[in-house]
PDB file of C-alpha atoms and ligand atoms in Angstrom:
ATOM      1  CA  MET E   1      -0.125  -0.050  -0.005  1.00 82.00           C
ATOM      2  CA  PRO E   2       1.716   2.960  -1.337  1.00 87.00           C
ATOM      3  CA  ARG E   3       2.297   5.704   1.364  1.00 94.00           C
ATOM      4  CA  PRO E   4      -0.059   8.848   1.223  1.00 97.00           C
ATOM      5  CA  GLN E   5       1.992  12.088  -0.796  1.00 98.00           C
ATOM      6  CA  LEU E   6       2.213  14.924   2.248  1.00 98.00           C
ATOM      7  CA  VAL E   7       3.291  17.758  -0.059  1.00 98.00           C
ATOM      8  CA  VAL E   8       4.562  21.115   1.809  1.00 98.00           C
ATOM      9  CA  LEU E   9       3.788  24.434   0.505  1.00 98.00           C
ATOM     10  CA  SER E  10       6.460  27.060   2.642  1.00 98.00           C
ATOM     11  CA  GLY E  11       7.223  31.092   3.397  1.00 98.00           C
ATOM     12  CA  ALA E  12       9.535  32.790   4.893  1.00 98.00           C
ATOM     13  CA  GLY E  13       7.188  32.009   8.306  1.00 98.00           C
ATOM     14  CA  ILE E  14       8.980  28.528   8.913  1.00 98.00           C
ATOM     15  CA  SER E  15      12.633  30.178   9.292  1.00 98.00           C
ATOM     16  CA  ALA E  16      11.014  33.153  11.322  1.00 97.00           C
ATOM     17  CA  GLU E  17      11.277  31.167  14.298  1.00 97.00           C
ATOM     18  CA  SER E  18      14.934  30.234  13.475  1.00 98.00           C
ATOM     19  CA  GLY E  19      15.600  34.306  13.835  1.00 96.00           C
ATOM     20  CA  ILE E  20      15.492  34.883  10.006  1.00 96.00           C
ATOM     21  CA  PRO E  21      13.172  38.033   9.122  1.00 94.00           C
ATOM     22  CA  THR E  22      10.216  37.637   6.687  1.00 95.00           C
ATOM     23  CA  PHE E  23       9.586  39.486   3.870  1.00 93.00           C
ATOM     24  CA  ARG E  24       6.467  41.507   4.440  1.00 92.00           C
ATOM     25  CA  ASP E  25       6.252  41.461   8.665  1.00 90.00           C
ATOM     26  CA  ALA E  26       7.035  44.688  10.644  1.00 87.00           C
ATOM     27  CA  ASP E  27      10.991  44.759  10.089  1.00 85.00           C
ATOM     28  CA  GLY E  28      10.690  42.669   7.315  1.00 89.00           C
ATOM     29  CA  LEU E  29      13.860  42.273   4.737  1.00 89.00           C
ATOM     30  CA  TRP E  30      11.596  44.812   2.067  1.00 86.00           C
ATOM     31  CA  GLU E  31      10.802  46.945   4.452  1.00 85.00           C
ATOM     32  CA  GLY E  32      15.033  47.658   4.926  1.00 84.00           C
ATOM     33  CA  HIS E  33      15.821  47.220   1.066  1.00 87.00           C
ATOM     34  CA  ASP E  34      14.171  48.022  -2.073  1.00 93.00           C
ATOM     35  CA  ILE E  35      12.946  44.870  -3.801  1.00 93.00           C
ATOM     36  CA  MET E  36      14.016  45.784  -7.159  1.00 95.00           C
ATOM     37  CA  GLU E  37      17.092  46.989  -6.451  1.00 96.00           C
ATOM     38  CA  VAL E  38      18.688  43.749  -4.525  1.00 96.00           C
ATOM     39  CA  ALA E  39      16.252  41.022  -6.342  1.00 97.00           C
ATOM     40  CA  SER E  40      16.096  42.311  -9.771  1.00 98.00           C
ATOM     41  CA  PRO E  41      18.068  41.680 -12.827  1.00 98.00           C
ATOM     42  CA  GLN E  42      17.665  45.139 -13.359  1.00 98.00           C
ATOM     43  CA  GLY E  43      19.605  46.119 -10.083  1.00 97.00           C
ATOM     44  CA  TRP E  44      22.209  43.559 -11.048  1.00 98.00           C
ATOM     45  CA  ASN E  45      22.767  45.174 -14.081  1.00 97.00           C
ATOM     46  CA  ALA E  46      23.409  48.684 -12.463  1.00 97.00           C
ATOM     47  CA  ASN E  47      25.015  47.379  -9.390  1.00 97.00           C
ATOM     48  CA  PRO E  48      25.957  44.200  -8.744  1.00 97.00           C
ATOM     49  CA  GLU E  49      28.416  44.768  -5.845  1.00 97.00           C
ATOM     50  CA  LEU E  50      25.086  45.959  -4.187  1.00 96.00           C
ATOM     51  CA  VAL E  51      23.173  42.824  -5.130  1.00 97.00           C
ATOM     52  CA  LEU E  52      26.209  40.767  -3.441  1.00 97.00           C
ATOM     53  CA  GLU E  53      25.849  42.018  -0.162  1.00 96.00           C
ATOM     54  CA  PHE E  54      22.602  41.815  -0.045  1.00 96.00           C
ATOM     55  CA  TYR E  55      22.543  37.894  -0.406  1.00 97.00           C
ATOM     56  CA  ASN E  56      26.187  38.251   1.920  1.00 97.00           C
ATOM     57  CA  GLN E  57      24.318  39.038   4.615  1.00 95.00           C
ATOM     58  CA  ARG E  58      21.325  37.365   4.174  1.00 95.00           C
ATOM     59  CA  ARG E  59      23.611  34.298   4.098  1.00 97.00           C
ATOM     60  CA  LYS E  60      25.899  35.017   6.648  1.00 95.00           C
ATOM     61  CA  ALA E  61      22.635  34.997   8.745  1.00 95.00           C
ATOM     62  CA  ALA E  62      21.168  31.983   7.536  1.00 96.00           C
ATOM     63  CA  LEU E  63      24.930  29.894   8.200  1.00 96.00           C
ATOM     64  CA  GLU E  64      24.004  31.288  11.909  1.00 96.00           C
ATOM     65  CA  ALA E  65      20.451  29.766  12.350  1.00 98.00           C
ATOM     66  CA  SER E  66      19.171  26.340  12.746  1.00 98.00           C
ATOM     67  CA  PRO E  67      15.784  24.699  11.897  1.00 98.00           C
ATOM     68  CA  ASN E  68      13.330  25.206  14.159  1.00 98.00           C
ATOM     69  CA  THR E  69      10.346  22.126  15.629  1.00 98.00           C
ATOM     70  CA  GLY E  70       8.686  23.166  12.329  1.00 98.00           C
ATOM     71  CA  HIS E  71      11.310  22.065  10.266  1.00 98.00           C
ATOM     72  CA  LYS E  72      11.957  19.206  12.007  1.00 98.00           C
ATOM     73  CA  ILE E  73       8.145  18.274  12.434  1.00 98.00           C
ATOM     74  CA  LEU E  74       7.933  18.096   8.759  1.00 98.00           C
ATOM     75  CA  ALA E  75      11.355  16.194   8.912  1.00 98.00           C
ATOM     76  CA  SER E  76       9.625  13.568  10.880  1.00 98.00           C
ATOM     77  CA  LEU E  77       6.120  13.156   9.177  1.00 98.00           C
ATOM     78  CA  GLU E  78       8.590  10.934   6.623  1.00 98.00           C
ATOM     79  CA  GLN E  79       8.171   8.447   8.272  1.00 97.00           C
ATOM     80  CA  TYR E  80       4.660   8.555   7.997  1.00 97.00           C
ATOM     81  CA  PHE E  81       4.134   9.691   4.282  1.00 98.00           C
ATOM     82  CA  GLU E  82       5.774  10.443   1.160  1.00 98.00           C
ATOM     83  CA  VAL E  83       6.610  13.929   1.941  1.00 98.00           C
ATOM     84  CA  THR E  84       7.761  16.817  -0.762  1.00 98.00           C
ATOM     85  CA  VAL E  85       8.827  20.408   0.913  1.00 98.00           C
ATOM     86  CA  ILE E  86       8.047  22.540  -1.962  1.00 98.00           C
ATOM     87  CA  THR E  87       9.736  26.355  -0.387  1.00 98.00           C
ATOM     88  CA  GLN E  88       9.270  29.156  -1.153  1.00 98.00           C
ATOM     89  CA  ASN E  89      12.715  29.748   0.929  1.00 98.00           C
ATOM     90  CA  VAL E  90      16.460  30.282  -0.096  1.00 98.00           C
ATOM     91  CA  ASP E  91      17.723  29.318   3.434  1.00 98.00           C
ATOM     92  CA  ASN E  92      19.049  25.653   3.699  1.00 97.00           C
ATOM     93  CA  LEU E  93      16.500  24.760   7.437  1.00 98.00           C
ATOM     94  CA  HIS E  94      14.325  22.068   5.728  1.00 98.00           C
ATOM     95  CA  GLU E  95      17.352  20.193   4.066  1.00 98.00           C
ATOM     96  CA  SER E  96      19.042  20.669   7.475  1.00 98.00           C
ATOM     97  CA  ALA E  97      16.471  19.398   9.837  1.00 98.00           C
ATOM     98  CA  GLY E  98      16.698  16.443   7.661  1.00 98.00           C
ATOM     99  CA  SER E  99      13.721  16.726   4.571  1.00 98.00           C
ATOM    100  CA  THR E 100      15.032  14.937   2.094  1.00 98.00           C
ATOM    101  CA  ARG E 101      12.837  15.799  -1.067  1.00 98.00           C
ATOM    102  CA  VAL E 102      13.458  19.659  -1.126  1.00 98.00           C
ATOM    103  CA  ILE E 103      12.128  21.712  -4.053  1.00 98.00           C
ATOM    104  CA  HIS E 104      13.452  25.685  -3.726  1.00 98.00           C
ATOM    105  CA  LEU E 105      10.839  27.929  -6.118  1.00 98.00           C
ATOM    106  CA  HIS E 106      12.951  30.662  -5.509  1.00 98.00           C
ATOM    107  CA  GLY E 107      16.379  29.432  -5.580  1.00 98.00           C
ATOM    108  CA  GLU E 108      19.039  28.372  -3.312  1.00 98.00           C
ATOM    109  CA  LEU E 109      21.297  31.019  -0.807  1.00 98.00           C
ATOM    110  CA  PHE E 110      24.222  28.918  -0.666  1.00 98.00           C
ATOM    111  CA  LYS E 111      24.527  28.469  -4.501  1.00 98.00           C
ATOM    112  CA  SER E 112      25.737  30.331  -7.107  1.00 98.00           C
ATOM    113  CA  ARG E 113      25.710  30.385 -11.092  1.00 98.00           C
ATOM    114  CA  SER E 114      27.463  31.802 -13.585  1.00 98.00           C
ATOM    115  CA  THR E 115      25.959  35.086 -15.703  1.00 97.00           C
ATOM    116  CA  ILE E 116      26.836  33.164 -19.390  1.00 97.00           C
ATOM    117  CA  ASP E 117      25.390  29.880 -18.615  1.00 97.00           C
ATOM    118  CA  SER E 118      22.635  29.037 -16.296  1.00 96.00           C
ATOM    119  CA  SER E 119      23.673  25.130 -16.069  1.00 97.00           C
ATOM    120  CA  LEU E 120      27.321  26.311 -14.545  1.00 98.00           C
ATOM    121  CA  VAL E 121      25.326  25.880 -10.650  1.00 98.00           C
ATOM    122  CA  TYR E 122      28.492  26.138  -7.513  1.00 98.00           C
ATOM    123  CA  PRO E 123      28.145  25.350  -4.222  1.00 98.00           C
ATOM    124  CA  ILE E 124      28.918  28.795  -1.770  1.00 97.00           C
ATOM    125  CA  ASP E 125      31.427  27.505   0.855  1.00 92.00           C
ATOM    126  CA  GLY E 126      30.983  30.156   3.764  1.00 93.00           C
ATOM    127  CA  TRP E 127      29.040  33.135   3.148  1.00 96.00           C
ATOM    128  CA  GLU E 128      30.476  35.407   0.439  1.00 97.00           C
ATOM    129  CA  LEU E 129      30.279  36.109  -3.401  1.00 98.00           C
ATOM    130  CA  LYS E 130      32.171  38.726  -3.995  1.00 97.00           C
ATOM    131  CA  LEU E 131      32.915  40.834  -7.975  1.00 97.00           C
ATOM    132  CA  GLY E 132      35.504  38.703  -9.333  1.00 97.00           C
ATOM    133  CA  ASP E 133      34.965  35.106  -8.459  1.00 98.00           C
ATOM    134  CA  LEU E 134      34.450  33.493 -11.679  1.00 98.00           C
ATOM    135  CA  CYS E 135      32.624  30.762 -13.161  1.00 98.00           C
ATOM    136  CA  LYS E 136      34.561  27.789 -15.383  1.00 97.00           C
ATOM    137  CA  LYS E 137      33.840  30.157 -18.478  1.00 98.00           C
ATOM    138  CA  GLY E 138      35.365  33.433 -17.013  1.00 97.00           C
ATOM    139  CA  SER E 139      31.938  35.420 -16.200  1.00 98.00           C
ATOM    140  CA  GLN E 140      30.595  36.501 -12.574  1.00 98.00           C
ATOM    141  CA  LEU E 141      29.062  34.321 -10.741  1.00 98.00           C
ATOM    142  CA  ARG E 142      25.225  35.763  -9.288  1.00 98.00           C
ATOM    143  CA  PRO E 143      23.401  34.195  -7.112  1.00 98.00           C
ATOM    144  CA  HIS E 144      21.467  30.974  -7.552  1.00 98.00           C
ATOM    145  CA  ILE E 145      17.997  33.085  -6.915  1.00 98.00           C
ATOM    146  CA  VAL E 146      14.808  33.969  -8.995  1.00 98.00           C
ATOM    147  CA  TRP E 147      14.934  36.903  -8.611  1.00 98.00           C
ATOM    148  CA  PHE E 148      11.811  39.471  -9.924  1.00 96.00           C
ATOM    149  CA  GLY E 149      10.892  39.026 -13.144  1.00 96.00           C
ATOM    150  CA  GLU E 150      12.624  35.799 -13.790  1.00 97.00           C
ATOM    151  CA  GLU E 151      11.251  32.426 -14.741  1.00 96.00           C
ATOM    152  CA  VAL E 152      10.627  29.835 -11.867  1.00 97.00           C
ATOM    153  CA  PRO E 153      12.102  26.843 -13.595  1.00 97.00           C
ATOM    154  CA  MET E 154      10.914  24.484 -11.042  1.00 97.00           C
ATOM    155  CA  MET E 155       7.294  25.373 -10.952  1.00 98.00           C
ATOM    156  CA  GLU E 156       6.452  22.805 -13.645  1.00 97.00           C
ATOM    157  CA  GLN E 157       7.777  20.193 -11.470  1.00 98.00           C
ATOM    158  CA  ALA E 158       6.214  21.643  -8.257  1.00 98.00           C
ATOM    159  CA  THR E 159       2.665  21.398  -9.962  1.00 98.00           C
ATOM    160  CA  ILE E 160       2.927  17.746 -11.092  1.00 98.00           C
ATOM    161  CA  ILE E 161       3.727  16.770  -7.561  1.00 98.00           C
ATOM    162  CA  CYS E 162       0.810  19.270  -6.678  1.00 98.00           C
ATOM    163  CA  ASN E 163      -1.425  17.434  -9.072  1.00 97.00           C
ATOM    164  CA  SER E 164      -0.716  13.692  -6.518  1.00 97.00           C
ATOM    165  CA  ALA E 165      -1.150  15.220  -3.512  1.00 98.00           C
ATOM    166  CA  ASP E 166      -2.914  13.254  -0.917  1.00 98.00           C
ATOM    167  CA  ILE E 167      -2.287  15.647   1.666  1.00 98.00           C
ATOM    168  CA  LEU E 168      -1.371  19.388   1.282  1.00 98.00           C
ATOM    169  CA  VAL E 169      -0.159  21.777   4.371  1.00 98.00           C
ATOM    170  CA  VAL E 170       0.969  25.200   3.741  1.00 98.00           C
ATOM    171  CA  VAL E 171       2.951  26.982   6.285  1.00 98.00           C
ATOM    172  CA  GLY E 172       4.464  30.709   6.715  1.00 98.00           C
ATOM    173  CA  THR E 173       3.731  32.290   3.423  1.00 98.00           C
ATOM    174  CA  SER E 174       1.869  35.236   2.680  1.00 97.00           C
ATOM    175  CA  LEU E 175       0.450  33.679  -0.607  1.00 97.00           C
ATOM    176  CA  ILE E 176       0.749  37.121  -2.354  1.00 95.00           C
ATOM    177  CA  VAL E 177       3.694  35.985  -4.647  1.00 95.00           C
ATOM    178  CA  TYR E 178       2.934  33.960  -7.942  1.00 95.00           C
ATOM    179  CA  PRO E 179       3.359  31.539  -9.505  1.00 95.00           C
ATOM    180  CA  ALA E 180       4.093  30.102  -5.863  1.00 95.00           C
ATOM    181  CA  ALA E 181       1.128  30.862  -4.330  1.00 95.00           C
ATOM    182  CA  GLY E 182      -0.902  29.282  -7.360  1.00 96.00           C
ATOM    183  CA  LEU E 183       0.218  26.215  -6.256  1.00 96.00           C
ATOM    184  CA  LEU E 184      -3.151  25.850  -4.218  1.00 94.00           C
ATOM    185  CA  ASN E 185      -5.136  25.622  -7.039  1.00 93.00           C
ATOM    186  CA  PHE E 186      -2.892  22.490  -8.647  1.00 96.00           C
ATOM    187  CA  VAL E 187      -4.018  20.172  -6.379  1.00 97.00           C
ATOM    188  CA  ASN E 188      -7.361  18.054  -6.281  1.00 97.00           C
ATOM    189  CA  SER E 189      -9.946  20.493  -4.777  1.00 96.00           C
ATOM    190  CA  GLN E 190     -11.467  17.322  -2.225  1.00 97.00           C
ATOM    191  CA  ILE E 191      -7.590  16.543  -0.549  1.00 98.00           C
ATOM    192  CA  PRO E 192      -7.789  17.891   3.245  1.00 98.00           C
ATOM    193  CA  LYS E 193      -5.936  21.282   3.114  1.00 98.00           C
ATOM    194  CA  TYR E 194      -3.875  22.582   6.126  1.00 98.00           C
ATOM    195  CA  VAL E 195      -2.710  26.275   6.432  1.00 98.00           C
ATOM    196  CA  ILE E 196      -0.407  26.879   9.212  1.00 98.00           C
ATOM    197  CA  ASN E 197      -0.124  31.196   9.979  1.00 98.00           C
ATOM    198  CA  PRO E 198      -0.714  33.522  13.114  1.00 98.00           C
ATOM    199  CA  ASN E 199      -1.397  35.835  10.296  1.00 98.00           C
ATOM    200  CA  MET E 200      -3.861  34.207   8.384  1.00 98.00           C
ATOM    201  CA  PRO E 201      -3.633  35.223   4.489  1.00 97.00           C
ATOM    202  CA  GLN E 202      -6.786  35.604   2.729  1.00 94.00           C
ATOM    203  CA  ILE E 203      -7.869  32.482   0.990  1.00 94.00           C
ATOM    204  CA  ASP E 204     -10.804  31.912  -1.075  1.00 92.00           C
ATOM    205  CA  PRO E 205     -13.278  29.140  -0.011  1.00 92.00           C
ATOM    206  CA  MET E 206     -12.339  25.668  -1.102  1.00 95.00           C
ATOM    207  CA  PRO E 207     -13.656  22.259   0.567  1.00 97.00           C
ATOM    208  CA  ASN E 208     -11.460  20.651   2.929  1.00 97.00           C
ATOM    209  CA  LEU E 209      -9.847  24.181   4.180  1.00 97.00           C
ATOM    210  CA  HIS E 210      -8.247  24.062   7.631  1.00 98.00           C
ATOM    211  CA  LEU E 211      -7.040  26.933   9.100  1.00 98.00           C
ATOM    212  CA  ILE E 212      -4.498  27.160  11.777  1.00 98.00           C
ATOM    213  CA  HIS E 213      -3.808  30.861  13.149  1.00 98.00           C
ATOM    214  CA  LYS E 214      -0.735  29.479  14.796  1.00 98.00           C
ATOM    215  CA  GLY E 215       2.931  29.558  14.493  1.00 98.00           C
ATOM    216  CA  ALA E 216       5.005  27.142  12.463  1.00 98.00           C
ATOM    217  CA  GLY E 217       6.068  25.212  15.220  1.00 98.00           C
ATOM    218  CA  GLU E 218       2.906  24.774  17.189  1.00 98.00           C
ATOM    219  CA  GLY E 219       0.477  25.260  14.694  1.00 98.00           C
ATOM    220  CA  LEU E 220       2.482  21.835  12.459  1.00 98.00           C
ATOM    221  CA  THR E 221       3.127  19.683  16.599  1.00 98.00           C
ATOM    222  CA  GLU E 222      -0.726  20.161  16.326  1.00 98.00           C
ATOM    223  CA  LEU E 223      -1.466  19.224  12.743  1.00 98.00           C
ATOM    224  CA  LYS E 224       1.266  16.328  12.913  1.00 98.00           C
ATOM    225  CA  GLU E 225      -1.082  14.940  15.780  1.00 97.00           C
ATOM    226  CA  ILE E 226      -4.142  15.239  13.520  1.00 97.00           C
ATOM    227  CA  LEU E 227      -2.415  13.189  11.097  1.00 97.00           C
ATOM    228  CA  VAL E 228      -0.565  10.607  12.469  1.00 93.00           C
ATOM    229  CA  LYS E 229      -3.802   9.776  14.588  1.00 85.00           C
ATOM    230  CA  ASN E 230      -5.964   9.053  11.318  1.00 68.00           C
TER     231      ASN E 230
HETATM  232  N1  LIG G   1       4.763  30.925  11.795  1.00 69.07           N
HETATM  233  C1  LIG G   1       4.448  30.651  10.677  1.00 69.07           C
HETATM  234  N2  LIG G   1       4.181  31.921   9.863  1.00 69.07           N
HETATM  235  C2  LIG G   1       4.840  32.692  10.071  1.00 69.07           C
HETATM  236  C3  LIG G   1       5.296  33.314  11.334  1.00 69.07           C
HETATM  237  C4  LIG G   1       5.977  32.146  12.341  1.00 69.07           C
HETATM  238  N3  LIG G   1       6.149  31.829  13.250  1.00 69.07           N
HETATM  239  N4  LIG G   1       5.786  34.862  11.809  1.00 69.07           N
HETATM  240  C5  LIG G   1       5.327  34.930  10.398  1.00 69.07           C
HETATM  241  N5  LIG G   1       4.656  34.369   9.494  1.00 69.07           N
HETATM  242  C6  LIG G   1       3.964  34.630   8.535  1.00 69.07           C
HETATM  243  C7  LIG G   1       3.384  35.758   8.255  1.00 69.07           C
HETATM  244  O1  LIG G   1       2.371  35.578   8.534  1.00 69.07           O
HETATM  245  C8  LIG G   1       3.259  36.201   6.567  1.00 69.07           C
HETATM  246  O2  LIG G   1       2.178  35.282   5.837  1.00 69.07           O
HETATM  247  O3  LIG G   1       4.662  34.071   7.363  1.00 69.07           O
HETATM  248  C9  LIG G   1       4.108  34.892   6.239  1.00 69.07           C
HETATM  249  C10 LIG G   1       5.285  35.792   5.291  1.00 69.07           C
HETATM  250  O4  LIG G   1       4.996  36.358   4.589  1.00 69.07           O
HETATM  251  P1  LIG G   1       6.444  36.978   3.806  1.00 69.07           P
HETATM  252  O5  LIG G   1       7.266  37.576   4.351  1.00 69.07           O
HETATM  253  O6  LIG G   1       5.574  37.565   2.859  1.00 69.07           O
HETATM  254  O7  LIG G   1       6.891  35.433   3.169  1.00 69.07           O
HETATM  255  P2  LIG G   1       6.780  34.493   1.614  1.00 69.07           P
HETATM  256  O8  LIG G   1       5.377  34.848   2.046  1.00 69.07           O
HETATM  257  O9  LIG G   1       7.721  33.692   2.130  1.00 69.07           O
HETATM  258  O10 LIG G   1       7.145  35.690   0.289  1.00 69.07           O
HETATM  259  C11 LIG G   1       6.844  34.754  -0.806  1.00 69.07           C
HETATM  260  O11 LIG G   1       8.138  36.895  -1.944  1.00 69.07           O
HETATM  261  O12 LIG G   1       9.788  38.661  -1.804  1.00 69.07           O
HETATM  262  C12 LIG G   1       9.240  37.196  -2.235  1.00 69.07           C
HETATM  263  O13 LIG G   1      11.041  35.835  -2.744  1.00 69.07           O
HETATM  264  C13 LIG G   1      10.799  36.012  -1.788  1.00 69.07           C
HETATM  265  O14 LIG G   1       9.851  33.583  -1.093  1.00 69.07           O
HETATM  266  C14 LIG G   1       9.236  35.059  -1.255  1.00 69.07           C
HETATM  267  C15 LIG G   1       8.507  35.771  -1.510  1.00 69.07           C
END
């Protein structure tokens, strides 16, 4: 008997309890920075050093963070379900907690890639990526991040996975940024859908929707009891 497919869509909120700021909460990342200056191709072309520094600071913070209860509970659910975590986060806390199938829709903080050949992707050891760090073809390395206005290459794979989900868990996302936020519409409308957020985003009514108005750690603890008991 194949185990049920549990699909998770996570956002910055699941890393908040690890001390990593979200984007749109009070004193979030987008309060202190202009998105277009630090997270867009235009910003990169105008001032690559500013962009490199923005991601260096985020990488430094992520290096000092540890997975929290929420990350660990999602990893523990692999004992009971086929779990795929589709995350908008670029930190590696899901993997550090033990999740084995993680899809990063918006890229990965600890990887860089060539600016002339996007298939050339390199791990970043430590926290710094600098001007003058070049790919093997001699071009400047950029953060391996999906910037605003860029394609989301993993989206097709994510929609296919959502199509076969038996359970959907949405945790720690404001569901503002598309196409990621649209994944809710790619699951079978009849499956149970759990949304965990202390500040619940607006969600259109849909069947079998369960809203848990709590933080990731508390909410996932509650959800695990529901899922594992059934
Ligand atoms: N537990 C769970 N959720 C939380 C917690 C917590 N402890 N603290 C905050 N949240 C929720 C907030 O209520 C909010 O709904 O996390 C969400 C964070 O929303 P955003 O800051 O918009 O982050 P996210 O949804 O991941 O943004 C999506 O936007 O800027 C781009 O590429 C960036 O991947 C990011 C995308």
